[in-house]
Structures are given as C-alpha cells and as structure tokens.
PDB file of C-alpha atoms in Angstrom:
ATOM      1  CA  MET A 157       6.195   4.984  71.082  1.00 80.00           C
ATOM      2  CA  PRO A 158       2.875   3.461  72.195  1.00 92.00           C
ATOM      3  CA  GLU A 159       0.051   5.168  70.304  1.00 97.00           C
ATOM      4  CA  GLY A 160      -3.496   6.028  71.271  1.00 96.00           C
ATOM      5  CA  ASP A 161      -4.904   2.531  70.765  1.00 97.00           C
ATOM      6  CA  THR A 162      -2.274   0.993  73.056  1.00 97.00           C
ATOM      7  CA  VAL A 163      -2.801   3.695  75.673  1.00 98.00           C
ATOM      8  CA  LEU A 164      -6.577   3.170  75.540  1.00 98.00           C
ATOM      9  CA  ARG A 165      -6.129  -0.578  76.073  1.00 97.00           C
ATOM     10  CA  THR A 166      -3.872   0.195  79.019  1.00 98.00           C
ATOM     11  CA  ALA A 167      -6.391   2.629  80.517  1.00 98.00           C
ATOM     12  CA  ARG A 168      -9.164   0.057  80.236  1.00 98.00           C
ATOM     13  CA  ARG A 169      -7.027  -2.602  81.899  1.00 98.00           C
ATOM     14  CA  LEU A 170      -6.026  -0.282  84.751  1.00 99.00           C
ATOM     15  CA  ASP A 171      -9.594   0.940  85.198  1.00 99.00           C
ATOM     16  CA  ALA A 172     -10.921  -2.615  85.415  1.00 98.00           C
ATOM     17  CA  ALA A 173      -8.340  -3.453  88.081  1.00 98.00           C
ATOM     18  CA  LEU A 174      -8.337  -0.262  90.151  1.00 99.00           C
ATOM     19  CA  ALA A 175     -11.605   1.671  89.780  1.00 99.00           C
ATOM     20  CA  GLY A 176     -13.746   1.541  92.918  1.00 98.00           C
ATOM     21  CA  ARG A 177     -10.935   0.037  94.993  1.00 98.00           C
ATOM     22  CA  VAL A 178      -8.994   1.517  97.901  1.00 98.00           C
ATOM     23  CA  LEU A 179      -5.272   1.969  97.435  1.00 98.00           C
ATOM     24  CA  ARG A 180      -3.541  -0.039 100.129  1.00 97.00           C
ATOM     25  CA  SER A 181      -0.305   1.654  99.113  1.00 96.00           C
ATOM     26  CA  ALA A 182       1.122   3.716  96.266  1.00 96.00           C
ATOM     27  CA  ASP A 183       4.876   3.602  95.773  1.00 96.00           C
ATOM     28  CA  LEU A 184       5.798   6.403  93.353  1.00 97.00           C
ATOM     29  CA  ARG A 185       9.475   6.041  92.470  1.00 95.00           C
ATOM     30  CA  TRP A 186       9.903   9.457  90.935  1.00 95.00           C
ATOM     31  CA  PRO A 187      12.148  12.205  92.324  1.00 94.00           C
ATOM     32  CA  THR A 188       9.390  14.802  92.701  1.00 95.00           C
ATOM     33  CA  LEU A 189       6.861  12.333  94.125  1.00 96.00           C
ATOM     34  CA  ALA A 190       8.919  10.408  96.652  1.00 88.00           C
ATOM     35  CA  ALA A 191       6.946  11.825  99.592  1.00 91.00           C
ATOM     36  CA  ALA A 192       3.500  11.494  97.991  1.00 95.00           C
ATOM     37  CA  ASP A 193       1.005   9.295  99.839  1.00 95.00           C
ATOM     38  CA  LEU A 194      -2.143   8.039  98.103  1.00 98.00           C
ATOM     39  CA  SER A 195      -2.891   5.225 100.539  1.00 97.00           C
ATOM     40  CA  GLY A 196      -6.522   5.111 101.625  1.00 98.00           C
ATOM     41  CA  GLN A 197      -7.774   6.916  98.539  1.00 98.00           C
ATOM     42  CA  VAL A 198     -10.316   5.273  96.239  1.00 99.00           C
ATOM     43  CA  VAL A 199      -9.513   5.198  92.536  1.00 99.00           C
ATOM     44  CA  ARG A 200     -12.530   6.650  90.730  1.00 99.00           C
ATOM     45  CA  GLU A 201     -11.418   5.906  87.188  1.00 99.00           C
ATOM     46  CA  VAL A 202      -8.474   5.558  84.847  1.00 99.00           C
ATOM     47  CA  VAL A 203      -8.909   7.193  81.448  1.00 98.00           C
ATOM     48  CA  ALA A 204      -6.839   7.844  78.351  1.00 98.00           C
ATOM     49  CA  ARG A 205      -6.351  11.270  76.816  1.00 97.00           C
ATOM     50  CA  GLY A 206      -4.466  10.828  73.571  1.00 97.00           C
ATOM     51  CA  LYS A 207      -1.208   9.178  74.646  1.00 97.00           C
ATOM     52  CA  HIS A 208      -1.640  10.223  78.289  1.00 98.00           C
ATOM     53  CA  LEU A 209      -3.068   8.212  81.196  1.00 99.00           C
ATOM     54  CA  LEU A 210      -5.055   9.837  84.013  1.00 99.00           C
ATOM     55  CA  ALA A 211      -5.840   7.916  87.213  1.00 99.00           C
ATOM     56  CA  ARG A 212      -8.307   9.953  89.292  1.00 99.00           C
ATOM     57  CA  THR A 213      -9.064   9.371  92.971  1.00 99.00           C
ATOM     58  CA  ASP A 214     -11.867  10.362  95.327  1.00 98.00           C
ATOM     59  CA  ALA A 215      -9.485  12.800  97.028  1.00 98.00           C
ATOM     60  CA  GLY A 216      -9.573  15.030  93.968  1.00 98.00           C
ATOM     61  CA  VAL A 217      -6.088  14.193  92.730  1.00 98.00           C
ATOM     62  CA  THR A 218      -4.908  12.727  89.441  1.00 99.00           C
ATOM     63  CA  LEU A 219      -1.886  10.523  88.840  1.00 99.00           C
ATOM     64  CA  HIS A 220      -0.760  11.340  85.312  1.00 99.00           C
ATOM     65  CA  SER A 221       1.598   9.118  83.343  1.00 98.00           C
ATOM     66  CA  HIS A 222       2.983   8.963  79.831  1.00 98.00           C
ATOM     67  CA  LEU A 223       4.651   5.880  78.382  1.00 96.00           C
ATOM     68  CA  ARG A 224       7.019   7.742  76.029  1.00 94.00           C
ATOM     69  CA  MET A 225       9.111   5.175  74.099  1.00 90.00           C
ATOM     70  CA  ASP A 226       9.417   2.190  76.419  1.00 91.00           C
ATOM     71  CA  GLY A 227       6.934   2.618  79.244  1.00 96.00           C
ATOM     72  CA  SER A 228       4.233   0.135  80.178  1.00 96.00           C
ATOM     73  CA  TRP A 229       1.746  -0.710  82.904  1.00 97.00           C
ATOM     74  CA  HIS A 230       1.181  -4.286  84.049  1.00 96.00           C
ATOM     75  CA  VAL A 231      -1.590  -5.623  86.272  1.00 97.00           C
ATOM     76  CA  GLN A 232      -1.186  -8.620  88.547  1.00 97.00           C
ATOM     77  CA  ARG A 233      -3.023 -10.211  91.429  1.00 96.00           C
ATOM     78  CA  THR A 234      -2.074  -8.820  94.839  1.00 95.00           C
ATOM     79  CA  PRO A 235      -0.774 -11.717  96.933  1.00 89.00           C
ATOM     80  CA  PRO A 236      -2.107 -12.083 100.465  1.00 84.00           C
ATOM     81  CA  PRO A 237       0.183 -10.518 103.082  1.00 74.00           C
ATOM     82  CA  ALA A 238       1.505 -13.923 104.089  1.00 59.00           C
ATOM     83  CA  GLY A 239       2.122 -14.860 100.449  1.00 48.00           C
ATOM     84  CA  ALA A 240       5.014 -12.473 100.076  1.00 50.00           C
ATOM     85  CA  GLY A 241       6.863 -14.007 102.993  1.00 47.00           C
ATOM     86  CA  PRO A 242       8.385 -12.157 105.956  1.00 40.00           C
ATOM     87  CA  GLY A 243      10.423  -9.174 104.870  1.00 41.00           C
ATOM     88  CA  ARG A 244       9.921  -9.915 101.191  1.00 44.00           C
ATOM     89  CA  ALA A 245       8.140  -7.854  98.570  1.00 51.00           C
ATOM     90  CA  PRO A 246       5.905  -9.589  96.023  1.00 54.00           C
ATOM     91  CA  ARG A 247       7.519 -10.224  92.682  1.00 61.00           C
ATOM     92  CA  LEU A 248       6.604  -7.545  90.151  1.00 62.00           C
ATOM     93  CA  ARG A 249       5.807  -8.635  86.615  1.00 60.00           C
ATOM     94  CA  GLY A 250       6.729  -6.826  83.426  1.00 54.00           C
ATOM     95  CA  GLY A 251      10.397  -5.981  83.808  1.00 55.00           C
ATOM     96  CA  SER A 252      13.348  -5.529  86.116  1.00 60.00           C
ATOM     97  CA  ALA A 253      12.826  -3.960  89.530  1.00 74.00           C
ATOM     98  CA  GLU A 254      15.120  -1.054  88.674  1.00 76.00           C
ATOM     99  CA  GLY A 255      12.770  -0.045  85.864  1.00 90.00           C
ATOM    100  CA  VAL A 256       9.737   0.226  88.148  1.00 95.00           C
ATOM    101  CA  ARG A 257       8.442   3.783  88.536  1.00 96.00           C
ATOM    102  CA  ALA A 258       5.066   3.220  90.222  1.00 97.00           C
ATOM    103  CA  VAL A 259       3.379   0.453  92.209  1.00 97.00           C
ATOM    104  CA  LEU A 260      -0.322   0.891  93.025  1.00 98.00           C
ATOM    105  CA  VAL A 261      -1.615  -1.786  95.394  1.00 98.00           C
ATOM    106  CA  THR A 262      -5.228  -2.649  96.239  1.00 98.00           C
ATOM    107  CA  ASP A 263      -6.488  -5.681  98.133  1.00 97.00           C
ATOM    108  CA  ASP A 264      -7.182  -7.492  94.863  1.00 97.00           C
ATOM    109  CA  TRP A 265      -4.900  -6.052  92.191  1.00 98.00           C
ATOM    110  CA  THR A 266      -1.495  -4.422  91.848  1.00 98.00           C
ATOM    111  CA  ALA A 267      -0.617  -2.112  88.949  1.00 98.00           C
ATOM    112  CA  VAL A 268       3.063  -1.691  88.136  1.00 97.00           C
ATOM    113  CA  GLY A 269       4.393   1.090  85.908  1.00 98.00           C
ATOM    114  CA  HIS A 270       7.701   0.316  84.198  1.00 96.00           C
ATOM    115  CA  ARG A 271      10.010   2.822  82.488  1.00 96.00           C
ATOM    116  CA  LEU A 272       7.354   5.512  82.486  1.00 97.00           C
ATOM    117  CA  GLY A 273       8.355   8.635  80.597  1.00 96.00           C
ATOM    118  CA  MET A 274       6.322  11.004  82.757  1.00 97.00           C
ATOM    119  CA  LEU A 275       4.733  10.741  86.196  1.00 98.00           C
ATOM    120  CA  ASP A 276       2.899  13.627  87.859  1.00 98.00           C
ATOM    121  CA  LEU A 277       0.461  14.116  90.701  1.00 98.00           C
ATOM    122  CA  VAL A 278      -1.874  17.097  90.393  1.00 98.00           C
ATOM    123  CA  PRO A 279      -5.300  18.206  91.605  1.00 98.00           C
ATOM    124  CA  THR A 280      -7.865  16.798  89.196  1.00 98.00           C
ATOM    125  CA  ALA A 281      -9.161  20.321  88.619  1.00 98.00           C
ATOM    126  CA  GLU A 282      -5.716  21.248  87.274  1.00 98.00           C
ATOM    127  CA  GLU A 283      -5.297  18.411  84.750  1.00 97.00           C
ATOM    128  CA  ASP A 284      -5.382  20.932  81.925  1.00 96.00           C
ATOM    129  CA  GLY A 285      -1.914  22.020  82.965  1.00 97.00           C
ATOM    130  CA  LEU A 286      -0.711  18.628  81.721  1.00 97.00           C
ATOM    131  CA  VAL A 287      -3.090  17.762  78.878  1.00 97.00           C
ATOM    132  CA  GLY A 288      -4.826  21.022  78.043  1.00 96.00           C
ATOM    133  CA  HIS A 289      -2.546  21.572  75.056  1.00 96.00           C
ATOM    134  CA  LEU A 290      -3.817  18.424  73.352  1.00 96.00           C
ATOM    135  CA  GLY A 291      -6.163  18.511  70.416  1.00 96.00           C
ATOM    136  CA  PRO A 292      -9.328  16.380  70.294  1.00 96.00           C
ATOM    137  CA  ASP A 293      -8.773  12.738  71.228  1.00 97.00           C
ATOM    138  CA  LEU A 294      -9.312  10.658  68.098  1.00 97.00           C
ATOM    139  CA  LEU A 295     -10.472   7.670  70.163  1.00 97.00           C
ATOM    140  CA  ALA A 296     -12.826   9.518  72.505  1.00 95.00           C
ATOM    141  CA  ASP A 297     -16.262   7.962  72.884  1.00 91.00           C
ATOM    142  CA  ASP A 298     -17.951  11.240  71.972  1.00 86.00           C
ATOM    143  CA  TRP A 299     -15.988  11.710  68.749  1.00 89.00           C
ATOM    144  CA  ASP A 300     -18.393  12.118  65.842  1.00 76.00           C
ATOM    145  CA  ILE A 301     -17.052  13.020  62.430  1.00 55.00           C
ATOM    146  CA  ASP A 302     -20.435  14.343  61.273  1.00 56.00           C
ATOM    147  CA  ASP A 303     -21.752  16.244  64.290  1.00 52.00           C
ATOM    148  CA  GLY A 304     -20.555  19.694  63.197  1.00 53.00           C
ATOM    149  CA  SER A 305     -19.652  20.646  66.759  1.00 54.00           C
ATOM    150  CA  THR A 306     -16.912  23.062  67.741  1.00 52.00           C
ATOM    151  CA  ASP A 307     -15.006  20.386  69.606  1.00 65.00           C
ATOM    152  CA  GLY A 308     -14.134  16.761  68.903  1.00 85.00           C
ATOM    153  CA  ALA A 309     -14.033  15.815  65.241  1.00 90.00           C
ATOM    154  CA  GLY A 310     -15.102  19.208  63.994  1.00 91.00           C
ATOM    155  CA  ALA A 311     -12.277  20.960  65.817  1.00 93.00           C
ATOM    156  CA  ALA A 312      -9.694  18.412  64.648  1.00 95.00           C
ATOM    157  CA  VAL A 313     -10.676  18.722  60.992  1.00 95.00           C
ATOM    158  CA  ALA A 314     -10.689  22.518  61.238  1.00 95.00           C
ATOM    159  CA  ALA A 315      -7.249  22.561  62.876  1.00 96.00           C
ATOM    160  CA  LEU A 316      -5.738  20.331  60.197  1.00 97.00           C
ATOM    161  CA  VAL A 317      -7.284  22.280  57.328  1.00 97.00           C
ATOM    162  CA  ALA A 318      -6.086  25.551  58.863  1.00 97.00           C
ATOM    163  CA  ASP A 319      -2.530  24.177  58.757  1.00 95.00           C
ATOM    164  CA  GLY A 320      -2.845  23.633  55.011  1.00 96.00           C
ATOM    165  CA  ASP A 321       0.773  24.296  54.032  1.00 97.00           C
ATOM    166  CA  ARG A 322       2.118  21.686  56.413  1.00 96.00           C
ATOM    167  CA  GLU A 323       3.126  18.156  55.438  1.00 97.00           C
ATOM    168  CA  VAL A 324       0.142  15.956  56.211  1.00 98.00           C
ATOM    169  CA  GLY A 325       2.257  13.338  57.982  1.00 98.00           C
ATOM    170  CA  ALA A 326       3.680  15.937  60.359  1.00 97.00           C
ATOM    171  CA  ALA A 327       0.239  17.458  60.930  1.00 97.00           C
ATOM    172  CA  LEU A 328      -1.257  14.091  61.904  1.00 98.00           C
ATOM    173  CA  LEU A 329       1.549  13.582  64.421  1.00 97.00           C
ATOM    174  CA  ASP A 330       1.013  16.994  66.023  1.00 96.00           C
ATOM    175  CA  GLN A 331      -0.817  16.167  69.245  1.00 97.00           C
ATOM    176  CA  ARG A 332      -2.016  19.779  69.478  1.00 97.00           C
ATOM    177  CA  LEU A 333      -4.170  19.224  66.392  1.00 97.00           C
ATOM    178  CA  VAL A 334      -5.449  15.719  67.046  1.00 97.00           C
ATOM    179  CA  ALA A 335      -4.325  13.479  69.901  1.00 97.00           C
ATOM    180  CA  GLY A 336      -3.407   9.807  69.718  1.00 98.00           C
ATOM    181  CA  ILE A 337      -1.827   9.230  66.301  1.00 98.00           C
ATOM    182  CA  GLY A 338       1.806   8.095  66.095  1.00 97.00           C
ATOM    183  CA  THR A 339       4.103   7.034  63.281  1.00 97.00           C
ATOM    184  CA  PHE A 340       2.534   3.584  62.876  1.00 97.00           C
ATOM    185  CA  TRP A 341      -1.001   4.785  62.232  1.00 98.00           C
ATOM    186  CA  MET A 342       0.147   7.853  60.323  1.00 98.00           C
ATOM    187  CA  SER A 343       2.216   5.775  57.892  1.00 98.00           C
ATOM    188  CA  GLU A 344      -0.389   3.043  57.489  1.00 98.00           C
ATOM    189  CA  THR A 345      -3.383   5.355  57.077  1.00 98.00           C
ATOM    190  CA  LEU A 346      -1.677   7.473  54.444  1.00 99.00           C
ATOM    191  CA  PHE A 347      -0.655   4.333  52.562  1.00 99.00           C
ATOM    192  CA  LEU A 348      -4.236   3.077  52.535  1.00 98.00           C
ATOM    193  CA  ARG A 349      -5.426   6.473  51.289  1.00 98.00           C
ATOM    194  CA  GLY A 350      -2.701   6.616  48.617  1.00 98.00           C
ATOM    195  CA  VAL A 351      -1.319   9.879  50.023  1.00 98.00           C
ATOM    196  CA  SER A 352       2.345  10.816  50.389  1.00 98.00           C
ATOM    197  CA  PRO A 353       3.268  11.784  53.967  1.00 98.00           C
ATOM    198  CA  TRP A 354       5.009  14.844  52.493  1.00 98.00           C
ATOM    199  CA  ALA A 355       1.943  16.132  50.645  1.00 98.00           C
ATOM    200  CA  ALA A 356       0.557  19.431  51.938  1.00 98.00           C
ATOM    201  CA  VAL A 357      -2.632  19.131  53.966  1.00 98.00           C
ATOM    202  CA  ARG A 358      -4.402  21.422  51.488  1.00 98.00           C
ATOM    203  CA  ASP A 359      -3.768  18.854  48.730  1.00 98.00           C
ATOM    204  CA  VAL A 360      -5.287  15.959  50.669  1.00 97.00           C
ATOM    205  CA  PRO A 361      -8.874  15.212  49.620  1.00 93.00           C
ATOM    206  CA  ASP A 362     -11.404  14.581  52.383  1.00 95.00           C
ATOM    207  CA  VAL A 363      -9.451  15.238  55.574  1.00 97.00           C
ATOM    208  CA  ALA A 364     -12.531  14.259  57.581  1.00 95.00           C
ATOM    209  CA  GLY A 365     -12.609  10.884  55.836  1.00 96.00           C
ATOM    210  CA  LEU A 366      -8.904  10.425  56.515  1.00 97.00           C
ATOM    211  CA  LEU A 367      -9.470  10.909  60.244  1.00 97.00           C
ATOM    212  CA  ALA A 368     -12.554   8.701  60.198  1.00 95.00           C
ATOM    213  CA  ARG A 369     -10.622   5.807  58.678  1.00 96.00           C
ATOM    214  CA  THR A 370      -7.750   6.255  61.121  1.00 97.00           C
ATOM    215  CA  ARG A 371     -10.198   6.225  64.012  1.00 97.00           C
ATOM    216  CA  ARG A 372     -11.914   3.043  62.794  1.00 96.00           C
ATOM    217  CA  MET A 373      -8.618   1.166  62.554  1.00 96.00           C
ATOM    218  CA  MET A 374      -7.317   2.415  65.892  1.00 97.00           C
ATOM    219  CA  ARG A 375     -10.578   1.628  67.669  1.00 96.00           C
ATOM    220  CA  ALA A 376     -10.523  -1.864  66.153  1.00 95.00           C
ATOM    221  CA  ALA A 377      -6.980  -2.343  67.467  1.00 95.00           C
ATOM    222  CA  ALA A 378      -7.982  -1.085  70.908  1.00 96.00           C
ATOM    223  CA  ASP A 379     -11.012  -3.402  70.991  1.00 95.00           C
ATOM    224  CA  ALA A 380      -9.253  -6.506  69.631  1.00 90.00           C
ATOM    225  CA  ARG A 381      -8.804  -9.507  71.890  1.00 87.00           C
ATOM    226  CA  GLU A 382      -5.053  -9.629  71.262  1.00 85.00           C
ATOM    227  CA  PRO A 383      -2.848  -6.491  71.420  1.00 84.00           C
ATOM    228  CA  VAL A 384      -1.673  -6.722  67.810  1.00 84.00           C
ATOM    229  CA  GLN A 385      -1.793  -3.709  65.510  1.00 90.00           C
ATOM    230  CA  THR A 386      -2.769  -4.735  62.006  1.00 92.00           C
ATOM    231  CA  THR A 387      -3.885  -2.870  58.922  1.00 95.00           C
ATOM    232  CA  THR A 388      -3.768  -5.835  56.544  1.00 93.00           C
ATOM    233  CA  GLY A 389      -6.115  -8.121  58.462  1.00 91.00           C
ATOM    234  CA  ASP A 390      -3.215 -10.527  59.023  1.00 91.00           C
ATOM    235  CA  THR A 391      -1.651 -10.654  62.487  1.00 89.00           C
ATOM    236  CA  ARG A 392       1.431 -12.658  61.488  1.00 88.00           C
ATOM    237  CA  PRO A 393       4.813 -10.901  61.879  1.00 84.00           C
ATOM    238  CA  GLY A 394       5.782  -9.291  58.605  1.00 80.00           C
ATOM    239  CA  ARG A 395       2.226  -9.381  57.271  1.00 89.00           C
ATOM    240  CA  ASN A 396       0.415  -7.147  59.755  1.00 93.00           C
ATOM    241  CA  ARG A 397       1.347  -3.785  58.227  1.00 96.00           C
ATOM    242  CA  TYR A 398       1.891  -2.421  54.746  1.00 97.00           C
ATOM    243  CA  VAL A 399       4.754   0.039  55.147  1.00 97.00           C
ATOM    244  CA  HIS A 400       5.576   0.979  58.734  1.00 97.00           C
ATOM    245  CA  ALA A 401       8.987  -0.389  59.769  1.00 95.00           C
ATOM    246  CA  ARG A 402       9.219  -2.228  56.408  1.00 96.00           C
ATOM    247  CA  SER A 403      11.843  -0.034  54.746  1.00 97.00           C
ATOM    248  CA  GLY A 404      13.890  -2.055  52.250  1.00 97.00           C
ATOM    249  CA  LEU A 405      11.176  -4.701  51.888  1.00 96.00           C
ATOM    250  CA  PRO A 406       8.709  -5.134  49.003  1.00 96.00           C
ATOM    251  CA  CYS A 407       5.395  -3.326  49.222  1.00 97.00           C
ATOM    252  CA  LEU A 408       2.733  -5.925  49.973  1.00 95.00           C
ATOM    253  CA  ARG A 409       0.485  -4.376  47.339  1.00 96.00           C
ATOM    254  CA  CYS A 410       2.728  -3.617  44.338  1.00 97.00           C
ATOM    255  CA  GLY A 411       6.159  -5.060  45.148  1.00 97.00           C
ATOM    256  CA  THR A 412       8.030  -1.735  45.010  1.00 97.00           C
ATOM    257  CA  THR A 413      10.632  -1.310  47.736  1.00 97.00           C
ATOM    258  CA  VAL A 414       9.258   0.537  50.757  1.00 98.00           C
ATOM    259  CA  ARG A 415      11.308   3.606  51.691  1.00 98.00           C
ATOM    260  CA  VAL A 416      11.799   5.593  54.890  1.00 97.00           C
ATOM    261  CA  ALA A 417      12.715   9.287  55.047  1.00 96.00           C
ATOM    262  CA  PRO A 418      12.645  12.136  57.564  1.00 95.00           C
ATOM    263  CA  LEU A 419       9.396  13.993  58.112  1.00 94.00           C
ATOM    264  CA  GLY A 420       9.811  17.524  59.407  1.00 84.00           C
ATOM    265  CA  SER A 421      13.087  18.986  60.619  1.00 81.00           C
ATOM    266  CA  GLY A 422      14.995  19.683  63.791  1.00 83.00           C
ATOM    267  CA  PRO A 423      14.366  17.928  67.111  1.00 83.00           C
ATOM    268  CA  THR A 424      10.748  17.156  66.190  1.00 82.00           C
ATOM    269  CA  ALA A 425      11.641  15.311  62.971  1.00 88.00           C
ATOM    270  CA  ARG A 426      10.167  11.816  62.691  1.00 93.00           C
ATOM    271  CA  SER A 427      10.463   8.939  60.244  1.00 94.00           C
ATOM    272  CA  ALA A 428       7.784   8.232  57.658  1.00 97.00           C
ATOM    273  CA  PHE A 429       7.489   4.977  55.719  1.00 98.00           C
ATOM    274  CA  SER A 430       5.851   4.893  52.309  1.00 98.00           C
ATOM    275  CA  CYS A 431       5.610   3.185  48.940  1.00 98.00           C
ATOM    276  CA  PRO A 432       6.753   5.505  46.112  1.00 97.00           C
ATOM    277  CA  VAL A 433       4.299   3.886  43.669  1.00 98.00           C
ATOM    278  CA  CYS A 434       1.192   3.459  45.820  1.00 98.00           C
ATOM    279  CA  GLN A 435       1.670   6.913  47.354  1.00 98.00           C
ATOM    280  CA  PRO A 436       2.616   9.288  44.544  1.00 96.00           C
ATOM    281  CA  GLY A 437       3.395  12.883  45.340  1.00 94.00           C
ATOM    282  CA  PRO A 438       6.130  14.970  46.939  1.00 95.00           C
ATOM    283  CA  ARG A 439       8.843  13.262  48.930  1.00 93.00           C
ATOM    284  CA  PRO A 440      12.453  14.022  49.938  1.00 92.00           C
ATOM    285  CA  THR A 441      15.231  13.344  47.461  1.00 89.00           C
ATOM    286  CA  ASP A 442      16.058   9.648  47.617  1.00 90.00           C
ATOM    287  CA  ASP A 443      19.618   8.545  46.846  1.00 89.00           C
ATOM    288  CA  GLY A 444      18.425   4.974  46.389  1.00 89.00           C
ATOM    289  CA  ARG A 445      20.762   3.478  48.950  1.00 93.00           C
ATOM    290  CA  PRO A 446      19.676   0.149  50.462  1.00 94.00           C
ATOM    291  CA  GLN A 447      17.615   0.550  53.626  1.00 95.00           C
ATOM    292  CA  ALA A 448      17.038  -1.967  56.384  1.00 94.00           C
ATOM    293  CA  PRO A 449      13.694  -2.493  58.098  1.00 94.00           C
ATOM    294  CA  LEU A 450      13.259  -0.629  61.360  1.00 86.00           C
ATOM    295  CA  GLY A 451      14.896  -2.702  64.075  1.00 69.00           C
ATOM    296  CA  HIS A 452      16.665  -4.731  61.342  1.00 52.00           C
ATOM    297  CA  ASP A 453      13.836  -7.267  61.345  1.00 42.00           C
ATOM    298  CA  ARG A 454      13.950  -8.283  57.688  1.00 40.00           C
ATOM    299  CA  ARG A 455      10.681 -10.134  58.018  1.00 42.00           C
ATOM    300  CA  GLY A 456       9.023  -6.747  58.480  1.00 41.00           C
ATOM    301  CA  GLY A 457       7.809  -7.669  61.936  1.00 44.00           C
ATOM    302  CA  ALA A 458       7.750  -5.600  65.087  1.00 42.00           C
ATOM    303  CA  PRO A 459      10.801  -3.346  65.521  1.00 42.00           C
ATOM    304  CA  ALA A 460      13.266  -3.970  68.263  1.00 40.00           C
ATOM    305  CA  ARG A 461      12.534  -1.997  71.418  1.00 39.00           C
ATOM    306  CA  ARG A 462      14.981   0.538  72.713  1.00 38.00           C
ATOM    307  CA  ARG A 463      15.919   0.760  76.356  1.00 35.00           C
ATOM    308  CA  GLY A 464      14.442   3.684  78.223  1.00 34.00           C
ATOM    309  CA  THR A 465      16.285   6.258  80.289  1.00 33.00           C
ATOM    310  CA  SER A 466      15.880   7.166  83.907  1.00 30.00           C
ATOM    311  CA  PRO A 467      13.694  10.138  84.729  1.00 31.00           C
ATOM    312  CA  ARG A 468      15.380  13.438  85.330  1.00 29.00           C
ATOM    313  CA  ALA A 469      15.563  14.639  88.902  1.00 26.00           C
TER     314      ALA A 469
END
C-alpha cells in the first residue's frame, strides 16, 4: 500500500497541475458519484492527510481519494480539442481504461486516477467525516517533535505511550495514533533503531526520537527527485532497504536471514520483517522454514504488485 511519502508526492504533483485551474470536466467513475458535476469549479488545492488525498475546490467541496493497495494518480498534458480527433477520447496514461476511476480535465493538465480504493465527494466543511479519525500526520509541515503542543507531534507521542502494552509495530501502523506510516517504514525504522516489531511500546526507549527518525526518512523520500524509497542510501533494487520484503535473504548488516511474521491478529494483522540478531526482543515462534522474499523477488527488490478490485456499488 502506498505510504505517506508516496501520497505526499502525489498530492504535490496534483496540486502543481490543478491548483488555480478551472475544471473543464470531471468524470468520476464511481457508483455513488456518477451524477456528480464539478465542471466550472476552480481547484483551490490538493493536499495529503496521512494516506488520504483531498482535492478542494472554490465551490466548497472536496474530492477525497485513497489509493489502498494498487491505486495511483497520473498527470498528463491535456491535448487540444482537435488533438483527440472527432469522436475520440484522449489516451489516458498509467493503466488500462477499465481501471480508470476519475478523470479531472483542465485546459492545461489532465489528472487520471487508476484503481482508486476510495472516492468520495463531500462539503469541505465535512471532511472530518472522512479523515477526522486520523492521528497527527507525520509529514505535516507544522509537525514539530519538540514544540510540546497538544496536537501534532506531542499528541502522537502521547497516544503511542498511552498504548504501552501494544506491539510497537502495530501501534505505528495504527492511523488513529499517527497517520502516514505503513509496513515499509515501520519495518525499516524499527530495524534502524534495533527494536523488535513485537516489543511493547512501553519497552521502546525514546518514542519521540523514533517518530523523528521516521519523519526524516519519509520526508527525504517525498522530497527526492526520483520516487524511490531507500533507507540504505542505495537506490539499486535489492540494496535500497534493510529488511522490508527481504524475507529469506541475508541481513545487509549482519548476514542473518531476514524473517517475516504476522503482526497483530484477525483481519487487521499485517506482516513485519525483521532481523533476529539486529533486532533482539520478543517475536512469534519461528519454525525456521525457508521463506521467500515478498513478491518472490530474490534480489530483495520491489515486491510484485497485486491487481486491485472494482469498487463496491
């Protein structure tokens, strides 16, 4: 699932293309939005909130989207009316036409949403109904780990510490506590801090420092010229991360085999990758069976992507 850094990059790209421009048309291919008409509205801004995207217009409405596992937004030049040819629609980049869920067209740019996991249209004043449950956004511009405020960093640290009995990996993934972290940054940050994902939050030293380091890495990824997540400083496939998706491969630091195991239980269970030597502490019983890298990429590179599903009616 795209994490906060990817969503922030997407928001910046959409904002650069759409903000201040009039929507010539807005084709929302979603069962509940088929009759919606945004044409003529001016896009004020596109912002990220954790893993959510909010496109706000001058009419006081917000188009909310979530990428879930396979969603993406692509931006392309809008061809002149004659360029599409009579009776023909312009070719949409980024995937097959059947996967398109939204097409936002201005005179200059067209934004195409593919395989979006969520798409909603609400009054901007009612955005909290969609994102109000989220904890502080780790990548927000006003985040300050040392400001002592009751929101932002201060609230996130307090929420994590208050959930002291919980596994730290699961707590970091809980968007109600802090928004934006997914399994990649959770696994990599805990490796770099030498902490087991299954350790209780109360046993983790310097929770504020843990969040600060995660934020620095995610902001660096969001600001990088190329959209490559790396925690090693190396962008080559198989060398750009220490443990995430590298189950069954040697730890890049000590050579021990990286392992993957469930984190949490029930429908919210996730996978956590770790090195048993570099990250001592509690972990599930391991039967020692051979494990393949996520996506069966034995180089340890990016996992294979899974096909998305159609939205529910």
